PDB file of C-alpha atoms in Angstrom:
ATOM      1  CA  MET A   1      18.944  57.007   5.383  1.00 61.00           C
ATOM      2  CA  ILE A   2      18.038  53.309   5.233  1.00 67.00           C
ATOM      3  CA  ASP A   3      20.796  50.855   5.969  1.00 78.00           C
ATOM      4  CA  VAL A   4      21.272  48.344   3.100  1.00 76.00           C
ATOM      5  CA  GLU A   5      21.536  45.366   5.464  1.00 81.00           C
ATOM      6  CA  ASP A   6      18.295  46.333   7.220  1.00 80.00           C
ATOM      7  CA  PHE A   7      16.565  46.784   3.863  1.00 80.00           C
ATOM      8  CA  PHE A   8      17.570  43.320   2.625  1.00 81.00           C
ATOM      9  CA  ALA A   9      16.747  41.719   5.980  1.00 82.00           C
ATOM     10  CA  GLY A  10      13.287  43.298   5.888  1.00 83.00           C
ATOM     11  CA  LEU A  11      12.793  42.306   2.248  1.00 83.00           C
ATOM     12  CA  PHE A  12      13.826  38.729   3.050  1.00 85.00           C
ATOM     13  CA  ALA A  13      11.419  38.637   6.006  1.00 86.00           C
ATOM     14  CA  VAL A  14       8.527  39.881   3.838  1.00 85.00           C
ATOM     15  CA  ILE A  15       9.279  37.357   1.080  1.00 86.00           C
ATOM     16  CA  LEU A  16       9.566  34.539   3.619  1.00 83.00           C
ATOM     17  CA  PHE A  17       6.293  35.587   5.246  1.00 81.00           C
ATOM     18  CA  PHE A  18       4.409  35.524   1.927  1.00 81.00           C
ATOM     19  CA  TYR A  19       6.032  32.233   0.918  1.00 77.00           C
ATOM     20  CA  LEU A  20       4.935  30.571   4.165  1.00 76.00           C
ATOM     21  CA  PHE A  21       1.549  32.325   4.081  1.00 81.00           C
ATOM     22  CA  ILE A  22       0.836  30.798   0.672  1.00 82.00           C
ATOM     23  CA  THR A  23       2.492  27.387   0.943  1.00 77.00           C
ATOM     24  CA  GLY A  24       1.494  26.595   4.538  1.00 80.00           C
ATOM     25  CA  PRO A  25      -2.233  26.160   3.840  1.00 86.00           C
ATOM     26  CA  ILE A  26      -1.470  24.325   0.587  1.00 84.00           C
ATOM     27  CA  TYR A  27       0.734  21.850   2.448  1.00 83.00           C
ATOM     28  CA  ASN A  28      -1.922  21.434   5.151  1.00 85.00           C
ATOM     29  CA  ASN A  29      -4.593  20.622   2.543  1.00 88.00           C
ATOM     30  CA  PHE A  30      -2.270  18.138   0.810  1.00 86.00           C
ATOM     31  CA  ALA A  31      -1.420  16.481   4.136  1.00 87.00           C
ATOM     32  CA  ILE A  32      -5.095  16.097   5.086  1.00 90.00           C
ATOM     33  CA  ALA A  33      -5.938  14.632   1.660  1.00 90.00           C
ATOM     34  CA  ASP A  34      -2.961  12.257   1.793  1.00 90.00           C
ATOM     35  CA  ASN A  35      -3.949  11.044   5.277  1.00 91.00           C
ATOM     36  CA  TYR A  36      -7.487  10.395   4.050  1.00 94.00           C
ATOM     37  CA  ILE A  37      -6.143   8.441   1.047  1.00 93.00           C
ATOM     38  CA  ASP A  38      -3.736   6.432   3.222  1.00 92.00           C
ATOM     39  CA  ASN A  39      -6.575   5.488   5.587  1.00 95.00           C
ATOM     40  CA  HIS A  40      -8.769   4.489   2.640  1.00 96.00           C
ATOM     41  CA  ILE A  41      -6.026   2.218   1.268  1.00 95.00           C
ATOM     42  CA  ARG A  42      -5.476   0.607   4.680  1.00 95.00           C
ATOM     43  CA  THR A  43      -9.205   0.013   5.107  1.00 96.00           C
ATOM     44  CA  ALA A  44      -9.664  -1.418   1.598  1.00 97.00           C
ATOM     45  CA  SER A  45      -6.638  -3.712   2.021  1.00 97.00           C
ATOM     46  CA  THR A  46      -7.808  -4.930   5.422  1.00 96.00           C
ATOM     47  CA  GLN A  47     -11.338  -5.630   4.184  1.00 97.00           C
ATOM     48  CA  PHE A  48     -10.006  -7.474   1.125  1.00 97.00           C
ATOM     49  CA  GLN A  49      -7.665  -9.731   3.081  1.00 97.00           C
ATOM     50  CA  LYS A  50     -10.324 -10.457   5.716  1.00 97.00           C
ATOM     51  CA  GLN A  51     -12.804 -11.445   3.018  1.00 96.00           C
ATOM     52  CA  VAL A  52     -10.256 -13.687   1.272  1.00 96.00           C
ATOM     53  CA  ARG A  53      -9.186 -15.304   4.551  1.00 96.00           C
ATOM     54  CA  ASN A  54     -12.817 -15.905   5.528  1.00 96.00           C
ATOM     55  CA  ASN A  55     -13.817 -17.267   2.088  1.00 95.00           C
ATOM     56  CA  GLY A  56     -10.718 -19.399   1.603  1.00 94.00           C
ATOM     57  CA  TYR A  57     -10.358 -18.300  -2.012  1.00 95.00           C
ATOM     58  CA  ILE A  58      -9.771 -15.345  -4.324  1.00 96.00           C
ATOM     59  CA  ASP A  59     -12.029 -14.892  -7.311  1.00 94.00           C
ATOM     60  CA  LEU A  60     -12.186 -12.298 -10.057  1.00 94.00           C
ATOM     61  CA  GLU A  61     -15.157 -10.474  -8.531  1.00 95.00           C
ATOM     62  CA  THR A  62     -13.505 -10.058  -5.117  1.00 95.00           C
ATOM     63  CA  TYR A  63     -10.227  -8.883  -6.616  1.00 96.00           C
ATOM     64  CA  ASN A  64     -11.930  -6.429  -8.992  1.00 96.00           C
ATOM     65  CA  LYS A  65     -13.920  -4.927  -6.103  1.00 97.00           C
ATOM     66  CA  PHE A  66     -10.634  -4.418  -4.267  1.00 97.00           C
ATOM     67  CA  LEU A  67      -9.102  -2.723  -7.319  1.00 96.00           C
ATOM     68  CA  GLN A  68     -12.164  -0.483  -7.629  1.00 97.00           C
ATOM     69  CA  GLU A  69     -11.713   0.614  -4.016  1.00 96.00           C
ATOM     70  CA  LEU A  70      -8.065   1.442  -4.721  1.00 95.00           C
ATOM     71  CA  SER A  71      -8.988   3.355  -7.876  1.00 95.00           C
ATOM     72  CA  ARG A  72     -11.252   5.691  -5.902  1.00 95.00           C
ATOM     73  CA  THR A  73      -8.110   7.490  -4.736  1.00 92.00           C
ATOM     74  CA  ARG A  74      -7.201   8.247  -8.387  1.00 91.00           C
ATOM     75  CA  LYS A  75      -3.608   7.256  -7.695  1.00 92.00           C
ATOM     76  CA  PRO A  76      -1.667   4.294  -9.093  1.00 92.00           C
ATOM     77  CA  TYR A  77      -0.634   1.440  -6.799  1.00 95.00           C
ATOM     78  CA  LYS A  78       1.333  -1.772  -7.079  1.00 95.00           C
ATOM     79  CA  VAL A  79      -0.533  -4.713  -5.543  1.00 96.00           C
ATOM     80  CA  GLU A  80       1.334  -7.823  -4.471  1.00 96.00           C
ATOM     81  CA  ILE A  81      -0.508 -10.885  -3.218  1.00 97.00           C
ATOM     82  CA  VAL A  82       1.253 -13.800  -1.540  1.00 97.00           C
ATOM     83  CA  HIS A  83      -0.345 -17.093  -0.563  1.00 96.00           C
ATOM     84  CA  GLY A  84       1.884 -19.181   1.672  1.00 95.00           C
ATOM     85  CA  SER A  85       1.247 -22.881   2.012  1.00 93.00           C
ATOM     86  CA  LYS A  86       2.893 -25.374   4.319  1.00 87.00           C
ATOM     87  CA  LEU A  87       3.623 -28.904   3.171  1.00 86.00           C
ATOM     88  CA  ILE A  88       4.691 -31.675   5.536  1.00 85.00           C
ATOM     89  CA  TYR A  89       6.521 -34.724   4.184  1.00 88.00           C
ATOM     90  CA  PRO A  90       7.343 -37.884   6.142  1.00 88.00           C
ATOM     91  CA  LYS A  91      11.073 -38.378   6.538  1.00 86.00           C
ATOM     92  CA  GLY A  92      11.413 -41.706   8.229  1.00 82.00           C
ATOM     93  CA  ILE A  93       9.998 -42.996  11.486  1.00 84.00           C
ATOM     94  CA  ASN A  94       8.807 -40.222  13.844  1.00 85.00           C
ATOM     95  CA  ASP A  95      10.402 -37.576  11.624  1.00 88.00           C
ATOM     96  CA  TYR A  96       9.061 -35.187   9.036  1.00 89.00           C
ATOM     97  CA  GLN A  97      10.148 -32.308   6.846  1.00 88.00           C
ATOM     98  CA  THR A  98       8.226 -29.045   6.580  1.00 87.00           C
ATOM     99  CA  VAL A  99       8.386 -27.050   3.349  1.00 89.00           C
ATOM    100  CA  PHE A 100       6.946 -23.556   2.992  1.00 91.00           C
ATOM    101  CA  ILE A 101       5.933 -22.452  -0.498  1.00 93.00           C
ATOM    102  CA  ASP A 102       4.944 -18.906  -1.474  1.00 94.00           C
ATOM    103  CA  HIS A 103       2.558 -18.476  -4.399  1.00 95.00           C
ATOM    104  CA  GLY A 104       2.726 -14.969  -5.852  1.00 94.00           C
ATOM    105  CA  ASN A 105       0.784 -12.719  -8.197  1.00 94.00           C
ATOM    106  CA  GLN A 106       1.564 -14.664 -11.375  1.00 95.00           C
ATOM    107  CA  GLU A 107       0.231 -17.972 -10.118  1.00 95.00           C
ATOM    108  CA  ILE A 108      -2.841 -16.424  -8.498  1.00 95.00           C
ATOM    109  CA  PHE A 109      -3.688 -14.210 -11.493  1.00 95.00           C
ATOM    110  CA  ASP A 110      -3.287 -17.131 -13.924  1.00 94.00           C
ATOM    111  CA  GLU A 111      -5.993 -18.926 -11.978  1.00 93.00           C
ATOM    112  CA  ILE A 112      -8.483 -16.064 -11.632  1.00 94.00           C
ATOM    113  CA  TYR A 113      -7.923 -14.279 -14.967  1.00 92.00           C
ATOM    114  CA  LYS A 114      -6.905 -16.938 -17.492  1.00 92.00           C
ATOM    115  CA  LYS A 115      -8.789 -19.930 -16.095  1.00 91.00           C
ATOM    116  CA  LYS A 116     -11.684 -17.781 -14.808  1.00 90.00           C
ATOM    117  CA  SER A 117     -11.887 -19.842 -11.639  1.00 92.00           C
ATOM    118  CA  LYS A 118     -11.382 -19.392  -7.929  1.00 94.00           C
ATOM    119  CA  TYR A 119      -7.884 -19.576  -6.511  1.00 95.00           C
ATOM    120  CA  LEU A 120      -8.385 -21.941  -3.579  1.00 95.00           C
ATOM    121  CA  MET A 121      -6.440 -21.934  -0.324  1.00 95.00           C
ATOM    122  CA  LYS A 122      -6.476 -24.338   2.599  1.00 93.00           C
ATOM    123  CA  TYR A 123      -7.228 -23.772   6.252  1.00 92.00           C
ATOM    124  CA  GLY A 124      -4.053 -22.709   8.040  1.00 90.00           C
ATOM    125  CA  ASP A 125      -2.335 -21.277   4.951  1.00 94.00           C
ATOM    126  CA  SER A 126      -1.162 -17.695   5.105  1.00 95.00           C
ATOM    127  CA  PHE A 127      -2.346 -14.834   2.934  1.00 97.00           C
ATOM    128  CA  LYS A 128      -0.822 -11.390   2.595  1.00 97.00           C
ATOM    129  CA  VAL A 129      -1.602  -8.392   0.427  1.00 98.00           C
ATOM    130  CA  THR A 130       0.833  -5.488   0.036  1.00 97.00           C
ATOM    131  CA  VAL A 131      -0.208  -2.214  -1.590  1.00 96.00           C
ATOM    132  CA  THR A 132       2.622   0.151  -2.529  1.00 95.00           C
ATOM    133  CA  GLU A 133       2.387   3.669  -3.879  1.00 92.00           C
ATOM    134  CA  THR A 134       3.900   4.156  -7.317  1.00 91.00           C
ATOM    135  CA  GLN A 135       3.601   7.934  -7.135  1.00 87.00           C
ATOM    136  CA  GLU A 136       4.785  10.040  -4.231  1.00 84.00           C
ATOM    137  CA  ALA A 137       2.094  11.853  -2.243  1.00 85.00           C
ATOM    138  CA  ASN A 138       1.700  15.586  -2.805  1.00 81.00           C
ATOM    139  CA  SER A 139       2.360  16.523   0.810  1.00 82.00           C
ATOM    140  CA  ARG A 140       5.706  14.705   0.812  1.00 79.00           C
ATOM    141  CA  VAL A 141       6.747  16.331  -2.482  1.00 79.00           C
ATOM    142  CA  LEU A 142       5.924  19.778  -1.103  1.00 78.00           C
ATOM    143  CA  LEU A 143       7.657  19.037   2.204  1.00 76.00           C
ATOM    144  CA  LYS A 144      10.804  18.028   0.323  1.00 76.00           C
ATOM    145  CA  SER A 145      10.733  21.341  -1.518  1.00 73.00           C
ATOM    146  CA  PHE A 146      10.642  23.127   1.856  1.00 70.00           C
ATOM    147  CA  LYS A 147      13.564  21.141   3.171  1.00 71.00           C
ATOM    148  CA  ASN A 148      15.389  21.092  -0.189  1.00 68.00           C
ATOM    149  CA  ILE A 149      15.876  17.335   0.007  1.00 62.00           C
ATOM    150  CA  GLY A 150      17.290  15.489  -3.004  1.00 57.00           C
ATOM    151  CA  ALA A 151      15.577  13.171  -5.432  1.00 59.00           C
ATOM    152  CA  ASN A 152      14.887  10.340  -2.962  1.00 67.00           C
ATOM    153  CA  ARG A 153      11.287   9.236  -3.311  1.00 68.00           C
ATOM    154  CA  THR A 154       9.320   8.171  -0.264  1.00 70.00           C
ATOM    155  CA  LEU A 155       6.727   5.592  -1.257  1.00 81.00           C
ATOM    156  CA  LEU A 156       4.449   4.141   1.400  1.00 86.00           C
ATOM    157  CA  SER A 157       3.635   0.461   1.496  1.00 91.00           C
ATOM    158  CA  PHE A 158       0.711  -1.106   3.361  1.00 94.00           C
ATOM    159  CA  SER A 159       0.814  -4.829   4.227  1.00 95.00           C
ATOM    160  CA  THR A 160      -1.883  -6.861   5.881  1.00 96.00           C
ATOM    161  CA  GLY A 161      -2.765 -10.520   6.085  1.00 94.00           C
ATOM    162  CA  GLY A 162      -3.085 -13.575   8.243  1.00 94.00           C
ATOM    163  CA  MET A 163      -4.170 -17.203   8.353  1.00 95.00           C
ATOM    164  CA  ILE A 164      -6.849 -18.671   6.085  1.00 94.00           C
ATOM    165  CA  GLU A 165      -9.854 -19.369   8.309  1.00 93.00           C
ATOM    166  CA  ASN A 166     -12.058 -21.439   5.980  1.00 90.00           C
ATOM    167  CA  GLU A 167     -11.642 -23.571   2.904  1.00 86.00           C
ATOM    168  CA  ILE A 168     -13.963 -24.922   0.248  1.00 81.00           C
ATOM    169  CA  ASN A 169     -13.655 -28.318  -1.412  1.00 71.00           C
TER     170      ASN A 169
END
């Protein structure tokens, strides 16, 4: 006669085997696709910021090409652009005051979208672009279901930038 505990242990082992047999390859495919997408976003962000830093400006064409590269992943992203400028004011004899000003999306987009012109930056200014996921990657959602983790979302954010290398007058 079959022992009830052995029966349920065997049944549990079979169910667990089939669950892992099915979900393991699915998770692996999701993880590979998510890694590819993450690398694509990093590459597109790096190329965009290098082009902007080299040109010394952002225009509508450059920004739209960047958005097209992001849209190839078919996932939504939040893009934040920050231009940092440094102003130096005299403050008496042999003294000065340095003020750092950050110009964000609103100011930059007003220039390139509403005024249809180039947003100019000066040599030595800083430029940074941050791309953040607005939708959690499939592999992380599936991994959370394995681990039975709560509703905390893990959204990746990619930041890149540097100093403006050229400027136009």
